[in-house]
PDB file of C-alpha atoms in Angstrom:
ATOM      1  CA  PHE A   1       5.984 -33.040 -21.952  1.00  0.00           C
ATOM      2  CA  GLY A   2       3.067 -33.175 -19.559  1.00  0.00           C
ATOM      3  CA  GLY A   3       0.802 -30.729 -21.371  1.00  0.00           C
ATOM      4  CA  PRO A   4      -2.241 -31.073 -23.593  1.00  0.00           C
ATOM      5  CA  PRO A   5      -1.690 -32.736 -26.955  1.00  0.00           C
ATOM      6  CA  ALA A   6      -0.866 -30.491 -29.907  1.00  0.00           C
ATOM      7  CA  ALA A   7      -3.924 -31.686 -31.800  1.00  0.00           C
ATOM      8  CA  GLY A   8      -7.579 -30.933 -32.482  1.00  0.00           C
ATOM      9  CA  ALA A   9      -9.138 -27.929 -30.755  1.00  0.00           C
ATOM     10  CA  HIS A  10      -5.870 -27.292 -28.865  1.00  0.00           C
ATOM     11  CA  LEU A  11      -4.506 -25.837 -32.113  1.00  0.00           C
ATOM     12  CA  ASP A  12      -5.690 -22.412 -33.276  1.00  0.00           C
ATOM     13  CA  GLU A  13      -6.278 -23.597 -36.843  1.00  0.00           C
ATOM     14  CA  HIS A  14      -8.809 -26.174 -35.610  1.00  0.00           C
ATOM     15  CA  ARG A  15     -10.786 -23.664 -33.555  1.00  0.00           C
ATOM     16  CA  HIS A  16     -12.185 -21.723 -36.506  1.00  0.00           C
ATOM     17  CA  ALA A  17     -15.779 -22.123 -37.618  1.00  0.00           C
ATOM     18  CA  THR A  18     -16.323 -24.531 -40.485  1.00  0.00           C
ATOM     19  CA  LEU A  19     -20.106 -24.031 -40.584  1.00  0.00           C
ATOM     20  CA  VAL A  20     -22.331 -20.972 -40.175  1.00  0.00           C
ATOM     21  CA  LEU A  21     -25.720 -21.492 -38.548  1.00  0.00           C
ATOM     22  CA  ASP A  22     -28.020 -18.501 -39.043  1.00  0.00           C
ATOM     23  CA  ALA A  23     -30.682 -18.377 -36.310  1.00  0.00           C
ATOM     24  CA  SER A  24     -32.310 -15.109 -37.391  1.00  0.00           C
ATOM     25  CA  ALA A  25     -35.392 -16.949 -38.715  1.00  0.00           C
ATOM     26  CA  LEU A  26     -36.048 -18.304 -35.209  1.00  0.00           C
ATOM     27  CA  VAL A  27     -36.032 -14.801 -33.768  1.00  0.00           C
ATOM     28  CA  ALA A  28     -38.236 -13.552 -36.622  1.00  0.00           C
ATOM     29  CA  ALA A  29     -40.688 -16.363 -35.775  1.00  0.00           C
ATOM     30  CA  GLY A  30     -40.966 -15.074 -32.203  1.00  0.00           C
ATOM     31  CA  LEU A  31     -38.575 -17.407 -30.392  1.00  0.00           C
ATOM     32  CA  PRO A  32     -37.804 -17.360 -27.541  1.00  0.00           C
ATOM     33  CA  ALA A  33     -41.240 -16.612 -26.153  1.00  0.00           C
ATOM     34  CA  ALA A  34     -43.179 -18.377 -23.431  1.00  0.00           C
ATOM     35  CA  SER A  35     -40.715 -21.270 -23.699  1.00  0.00           C
ATOM     36  CA  ALA A  36     -37.736 -19.114 -22.703  1.00  0.00           C
ATOM     37  CA  ASP A  37     -36.365 -21.717 -20.251  1.00  0.00           C
ATOM     38  CA  ALA A  38     -36.417 -24.345 -22.981  1.00  0.00           C
ATOM     39  CA  PHE A  39     -35.067 -22.090 -25.744  1.00  0.00           C
ATOM     40  CA  TRP A  40     -31.318 -22.403 -25.118  1.00  0.00           C
ATOM     41  CA  PRO A  41     -31.109 -26.166 -24.561  1.00  0.00           C
ATOM     42  CA  THR A  42     -33.421 -26.799 -27.525  1.00  0.00           C
ATOM     43  CA  LEU A  43     -31.341 -24.482 -29.702  1.00  0.00           C
ATOM     44  CA  GLY A  44     -28.150 -26.214 -28.539  1.00  0.00           C
ATOM     45  CA  TYR A  45     -29.579 -29.622 -29.400  1.00  0.00           C
ATOM     46  CA  ALA A  46     -30.677 -28.438 -32.862  1.00  0.00           C
ATOM     47  CA  CYS A  47     -27.262 -26.847 -33.535  1.00  0.00           C
ATOM     48  CA  GLY A  48     -25.323 -29.921 -32.420  1.00  0.00           C
ATOM     49  CA  ASN A  49     -27.521 -32.080 -34.591  1.00  0.00           C
ATOM     50  CA  LEU A  50     -26.810 -29.929 -37.648  1.00  0.00           C
ATOM     51  CA  ALA A  51     -23.113 -29.354 -36.934  1.00  0.00           C
ATOM     52  CA  GLN A  52     -22.112 -32.922 -36.019  1.00  0.00           C
ATOM     53  CA  THR A  53     -18.266 -32.742 -36.160  1.00  0.00           C
ATOM     54  CA  ARG A  54     -18.049 -29.259 -37.718  1.00  0.00           C
ATOM     55  CA  VAL A  55     -17.323 -26.197 -35.573  1.00  0.00           C
ATOM     56  CA  PRO A  56     -20.317 -23.884 -36.020  1.00  0.00           C
ATOM     57  CA  ALA A  57     -20.577 -20.122 -35.750  1.00  0.00           C
ATOM     58  CA  LEU A  58     -24.119 -19.265 -34.704  1.00  0.00           C
ATOM     59  CA  THR A  59     -25.361 -15.894 -35.959  1.00  0.00           C
ATOM     60  CA  GLY A  60     -28.494 -13.821 -35.468  1.00  0.00           C
ATOM     61  CA  ILE A  61     -28.933 -14.178 -31.694  1.00  0.00           C
ATOM     62  CA  ALA A  62     -26.264 -12.018 -30.002  1.00  0.00           C
ATOM     63  CA  HIS A  63     -28.911  -9.423 -29.133  1.00  0.00           C
ATOM     64  CA  LEU A  64     -30.613 -12.010 -26.879  1.00  0.00           C
ATOM     65  CA  ARG A  65     -27.610 -11.683 -24.530  1.00  0.00           C
ATOM     66  CA  PRO A  66     -27.596 -15.213 -23.082  1.00  0.00           C
ATOM     67  CA  THR A  67     -26.656 -15.579 -19.428  1.00  0.00           C
ATOM     68  CA  ARG A  68     -24.019 -18.024 -18.193  1.00  0.00           C
ATOM     69  CA  ASP A  69     -26.775 -20.443 -17.227  1.00  0.00           C
ATOM     70  CA  GLU A  70     -28.337 -20.185 -20.689  1.00  0.00           C
ATOM     71  CA  LEU A  71     -24.935 -20.767 -22.335  1.00  0.00           C
ATOM     72  CA  LYS A  72     -24.399 -23.782 -20.062  1.00  0.00           C
ATOM     73  CA  ALA A  73     -27.777 -25.194 -21.124  1.00  0.00           C
ATOM     74  CA  PHE A  74     -26.938 -24.574 -24.789  1.00  0.00           C
ATOM     75  CA  ALA A  75     -23.507 -26.213 -24.455  1.00  0.00           C
ATOM     76  CA  ALA A  76     -24.799 -29.282 -22.623  1.00  0.00           C
ATOM     77  CA  ALA A  77     -27.446 -29.934 -25.271  1.00  0.00           C
ATOM     78  CA  PHE A  78     -25.028 -29.125 -28.110  1.00  0.00           C
ATOM     79  CA  GLY A  79     -22.656 -31.800 -26.824  1.00  0.00           C
ATOM     80  CA  THR A  80     -25.507 -34.287 -26.535  1.00  0.00           C
ATOM     81  CA  SER A  81     -26.456 -34.211 -30.211  1.00  0.00           C
ATOM     82  CA  GLY A  82     -23.188 -33.204 -31.883  1.00  0.00           C
ATOM     83  CA  ALA A  83     -19.524 -34.172 -31.756  1.00  0.00           C
ATOM     84  CA  ALA A  84     -17.803 -30.838 -32.372  1.00  0.00           C
ATOM     85  CA  ALA A  85     -15.183 -29.827 -29.828  1.00  0.00           C
ATOM     86  CA  LEU A  86     -16.525 -26.282 -29.568  1.00  0.00           C
ATOM     87  CA  PHE A  87     -18.975 -23.750 -30.973  1.00  0.00           C
ATOM     88  CA  HIS A  88     -19.009 -20.005 -31.477  1.00  0.00           C
ATOM     89  CA  ILE A  89     -21.925 -17.645 -30.922  1.00  0.00           C
ATOM     90  CA  VAL A  90     -21.073 -14.505 -32.856  1.00  0.00           C
ATOM     91  CA  GLY A  91     -21.050 -11.462 -30.596  1.00  0.00           C
ATOM     92  CA  VAL A  92     -21.234 -13.605 -27.445  1.00  0.00           C
ATOM     93  CA  THR A  93     -18.429 -16.171 -27.078  1.00  0.00           C
ATOM     94  CA  PRO A  94     -14.811 -14.981 -26.654  1.00  0.00           C
ATOM     95  CA  GLU A  95     -13.398 -16.157 -29.990  1.00  0.00           C
ATOM     96  CA  ALA A  96     -16.311 -14.791 -32.029  1.00  0.00           C
ATOM     97  CA  ALA A  97     -16.461 -11.032 -31.610  1.00  0.00           C
ATOM     98  CA  ASP A  98     -17.677 -11.057 -35.213  1.00  0.00           C
ATOM     99  CA  LEU A  99     -18.169 -13.679 -37.902  1.00  0.00           C
ATOM    100  CA  GLN A 100     -14.837 -12.961 -39.586  1.00  0.00           C
ATOM    101  CA  THR A 101     -12.992 -13.618 -36.317  1.00  0.00           C
ATOM    102  CA  ALA A 102     -14.885 -16.880 -35.782  1.00  0.00           C
ATOM    103  CA  LEU A 103     -13.976 -17.996 -39.313  1.00  0.00           C
ATOM    104  CA  GLY A 104     -10.270 -17.423 -38.706  1.00  0.00           C
ATOM    105  CA  ALA A 105      -7.493 -15.067 -39.690  1.00  0.00           C
ATOM    106  CA  ALA A 106      -8.615 -14.714 -43.298  1.00  0.00           C
ATOM    107  CA  GLY A 107     -12.272 -14.391 -42.319  1.00  0.00           C
ATOM    108  CA  SER A 108     -13.213 -16.086 -45.562  1.00  0.00           C
ATOM    109  CA  ARG A 109     -16.561 -17.825 -46.017  1.00  0.00           C
ATOM    110  CA  GLU A 110     -15.195 -19.718 -49.007  1.00  0.00           C
ATOM    111  CA  GLY A 111     -15.932 -23.397 -48.546  1.00  0.00           C
ATOM    112  CA  VAL A 112     -17.938 -22.728 -45.368  1.00  0.00           C
ATOM    113  CA  GLU A 113     -21.537 -23.919 -45.586  1.00  0.00           C
ATOM    114  CA  THR A 114     -24.293 -21.663 -44.225  1.00  0.00           C
ATOM    115  CA  LEU A 115     -27.484 -23.247 -42.915  1.00  0.00           C
ATOM    116  CA  ARG A 116     -30.543 -21.272 -41.837  1.00  0.00           C
ATOM    117  CA  LEU A 117     -32.072 -22.650 -38.652  1.00  0.00           C
ATOM    118  CA  SER A 118     -35.802 -22.782 -39.222  1.00  0.00           C
ATOM    119  CA  PRO A 119     -38.672 -23.028 -36.766  1.00  0.00           C
ATOM    120  CA  GLU A 120     -39.001 -26.606 -38.075  1.00  0.00           C
ATOM    121  CA  HIS A 121     -35.422 -27.437 -36.931  1.00  0.00           C
ATOM    122  CA  PHE A 122     -36.307 -26.026 -33.518  1.00  0.00           C
ATOM    123  CA  ALA A 123     -39.631 -27.892 -33.318  1.00  0.00           C
ATOM    124  CA  SER A 124     -37.976 -31.169 -34.303  1.00  0.00           C
ATOM    125  CA  ALA A 125     -35.339 -30.742 -31.584  1.00  0.00           C
ATOM    126  CA  TRP A 126     -38.078 -29.913 -29.075  1.00  0.00           C
ATOM    127  CA  ARG A 127     -40.085 -33.012 -29.997  1.00  0.00           C
ATOM    128  CA  THR A 128     -36.984 -35.172 -29.518  1.00  0.00           C
ATOM    129  CA  LEU A 129     -36.158 -33.633 -26.135  1.00  0.00           C
ATOM    130  CA  ASP A 130     -39.771 -33.650 -24.944  1.00  0.00           C
ATOM    131  CA  SER A 131     -40.804 -37.070 -26.239  1.00  0.00           C
ATOM    132  CA  GLY A 132     -40.962 -38.768 -22.849  1.00  0.00           C
ATOM    133  CA  ALA A 133     -40.341 -42.063 -24.659  1.00  0.00           C
ATOM    134  CA  PRO A 134     -38.345 -44.734 -22.853  1.00  0.00           C
ATOM    135  CA  SER A 135     -34.849 -44.993 -24.249  1.00  0.00           C
ATOM    136  CA  SER A 136     -35.074 -48.706 -25.008  1.00  0.00           C
ATOM    137  CA  GLY A 137     -38.521 -48.700 -26.548  1.00  0.00           C
ATOM    138  CA  GLY A 138     -41.206 -49.644 -24.047  1.00  0.00           C
ATOM    139  CA  HIS A 139     -41.985 -52.872 -22.220  1.00  0.00           C
ATOM    140  CA  ASP A 140     -39.636 -55.823 -22.251  1.00  0.00           C
ATOM    141  CA  ASP A 141     -40.862 -59.427 -22.453  1.00  0.00           C
ATOM    142  CA  GLY A 142     -41.619 -59.440 -18.730  1.00  0.00           C
ATOM    143  CA  GLY A 143     -43.951 -56.447 -18.916  1.00  0.00           C
ATOM    144  CA  ASN A 144     -41.396 -54.114 -17.328  1.00  0.00           C
ATOM    145  CA  CYS A 145     -40.629 -50.681 -18.670  1.00  0.00           C
ATOM    146  CA  GLY A 146     -37.674 -50.835 -21.096  1.00  0.00           C
ATOM    147  CA  ASP A 147     -34.890 -51.321 -18.539  1.00  0.00           C
ATOM    148  CA  GLY A 148     -35.293 -55.096 -18.267  1.00  0.00           C
ATOM    149  CA  GLY A 149     -34.962 -54.876 -14.505  1.00  0.00           C
ATOM    150  CA  GLY A 150     -38.461 -54.041 -13.386  1.00  0.00           C
ATOM    151  CA  GLY A 151     -37.447 -50.500 -12.496  1.00  0.00           C
ATOM    152  CA  GLY A 152     -39.874 -48.820 -14.832  1.00  0.00           C
ATOM    153  CA  GLY A 153     -42.223 -45.906 -14.346  1.00  0.00           C
ATOM    154  CA  ASP A 154     -44.700 -48.141 -12.518  1.00  0.00           C
ATOM    155  CA  GLY A 155     -42.397 -48.633  -9.549  1.00  0.00           C
ATOM    156  CA  GLY A 156     -41.098 -51.977 -10.811  1.00  0.00           C
ATOM    157  CA  SER A 157     -44.294 -53.989 -10.488  1.00  0.00           C
ATOM    158  CA  GLY A 158     -44.422 -54.716 -14.229  1.00  0.00           C
ATOM    159  CA  GLY A 159     -47.143 -54.054 -16.767  1.00  0.00           C
ATOM    160  CA  GLY A 160     -47.469 -50.364 -15.929  1.00  0.00           C
ATOM    161  CA  ASP A 161     -47.150 -47.120 -17.803  1.00  0.00           C
ATOM    162  CA  CYS A 162     -43.640 -46.464 -19.161  1.00  0.00           C
ATOM    163  CA  SER A 163     -44.162 -42.710 -19.459  1.00  0.00           C
ATOM    164  CA  GLY A 164     -43.474 -41.861 -15.802  1.00  0.00           C
ATOM    165  CA  VAL A 165     -40.343 -40.207 -14.507  1.00  0.00           C
ATOM    166  CA  ASP A 166     -38.173 -42.567 -12.475  1.00  0.00           C
ATOM    167  CA  LEU A 167     -35.421 -40.225 -11.350  1.00  0.00           C
ATOM    168  CA  VAL A 168     -34.633 -36.542 -11.348  1.00  0.00           C
ATOM    169  CA  ALA A 169     -31.107 -35.548 -10.322  1.00  0.00           C
ATOM    170  CA  LEU A 170     -30.556 -31.957  -9.251  1.00  0.00           C
ATOM    171  CA  GLY A 171     -27.474 -30.391  -7.776  1.00  0.00           C
ATOM    172  CA  ASN A 172     -23.977 -29.250  -8.427  1.00  0.00           C
ATOM    173  CA  PRO A 173     -22.533 -29.049 -11.062  1.00  0.00           C
ATOM    174  CA  HIS A 174     -25.842 -29.457 -12.875  1.00  0.00           C
ATOM    175  CA  LEU A 175     -27.482 -26.399 -11.336  1.00  0.00           C
ATOM    176  CA  SER A 176     -25.944 -23.037 -10.608  1.00  0.00           C
ATOM    177  CA  PHE A 177     -26.799 -21.222  -7.404  1.00  0.00           C
ATOM    178  CA  SER A 178     -29.284 -18.971  -9.260  1.00  0.00           C
ATOM    179  CA  GLU A 179     -30.958 -22.053 -10.781  1.00  0.00           C
ATOM    180  CA  VAL A 180     -31.295 -23.608  -7.314  1.00  0.00           C
ATOM    181  CA  GLU A 181     -32.868 -20.332  -6.107  1.00  0.00           C
ATOM    182  CA  SER A 182     -35.340 -20.388  -9.040  1.00  0.00           C
ATOM    183  CA  LEU A 183     -36.222 -24.015  -8.343  1.00  0.00           C
ATOM    184  CA  ALA A 184     -36.741 -23.290  -4.640  1.00  0.00           C
ATOM    185  CA  ALA A 185     -39.092 -20.427  -5.514  1.00  0.00           C
ATOM    186  CA  MET A 186     -41.100 -22.715  -7.831  1.00  0.00           C
ATOM    187  CA  VAL A 187     -41.621 -25.415  -5.229  1.00  0.00           C
ATOM    188  CA  GLY A 188     -42.267 -23.015  -2.390  1.00  0.00           C
TER     189      GLY A 188
END
């Protein structure tokens, strides 16, 4: 009594990968490159979108040696687009020293779907994340940007451009200390 429920990802048998996502084609296509800061969250979003409720084991990227901050960015985006309780990155995350371990005691791939992440999956995720589109679809009947309250990108005066940024929230726990240092260096 008083502990976590004996259900879902709290049980070992529900922690095993039920989907393999092979990211080697992304690396072969030259990712990450100039967009290194955007690589991990974009990859996380694409993986969550493909996995949905299945627990994925991501292969082909262990050699990139993601940092804690990169894993945090991946995980946040993964949880945004998918509903799986966890993910494995083979050779990186603790329960996935190798693919067989991520798949469970038997290490069998029988019945486990394998999807190859393509540059097109990545580009689609990037377009979604970088769309800049208002979440509710533009101006309301009063000429205000999609929030119905006049608080749009034009400062609330109505009839303005809905593509502006209204709010940026930075801080803890969103940014690690090293991310705050990087941000401070960028802004001088």
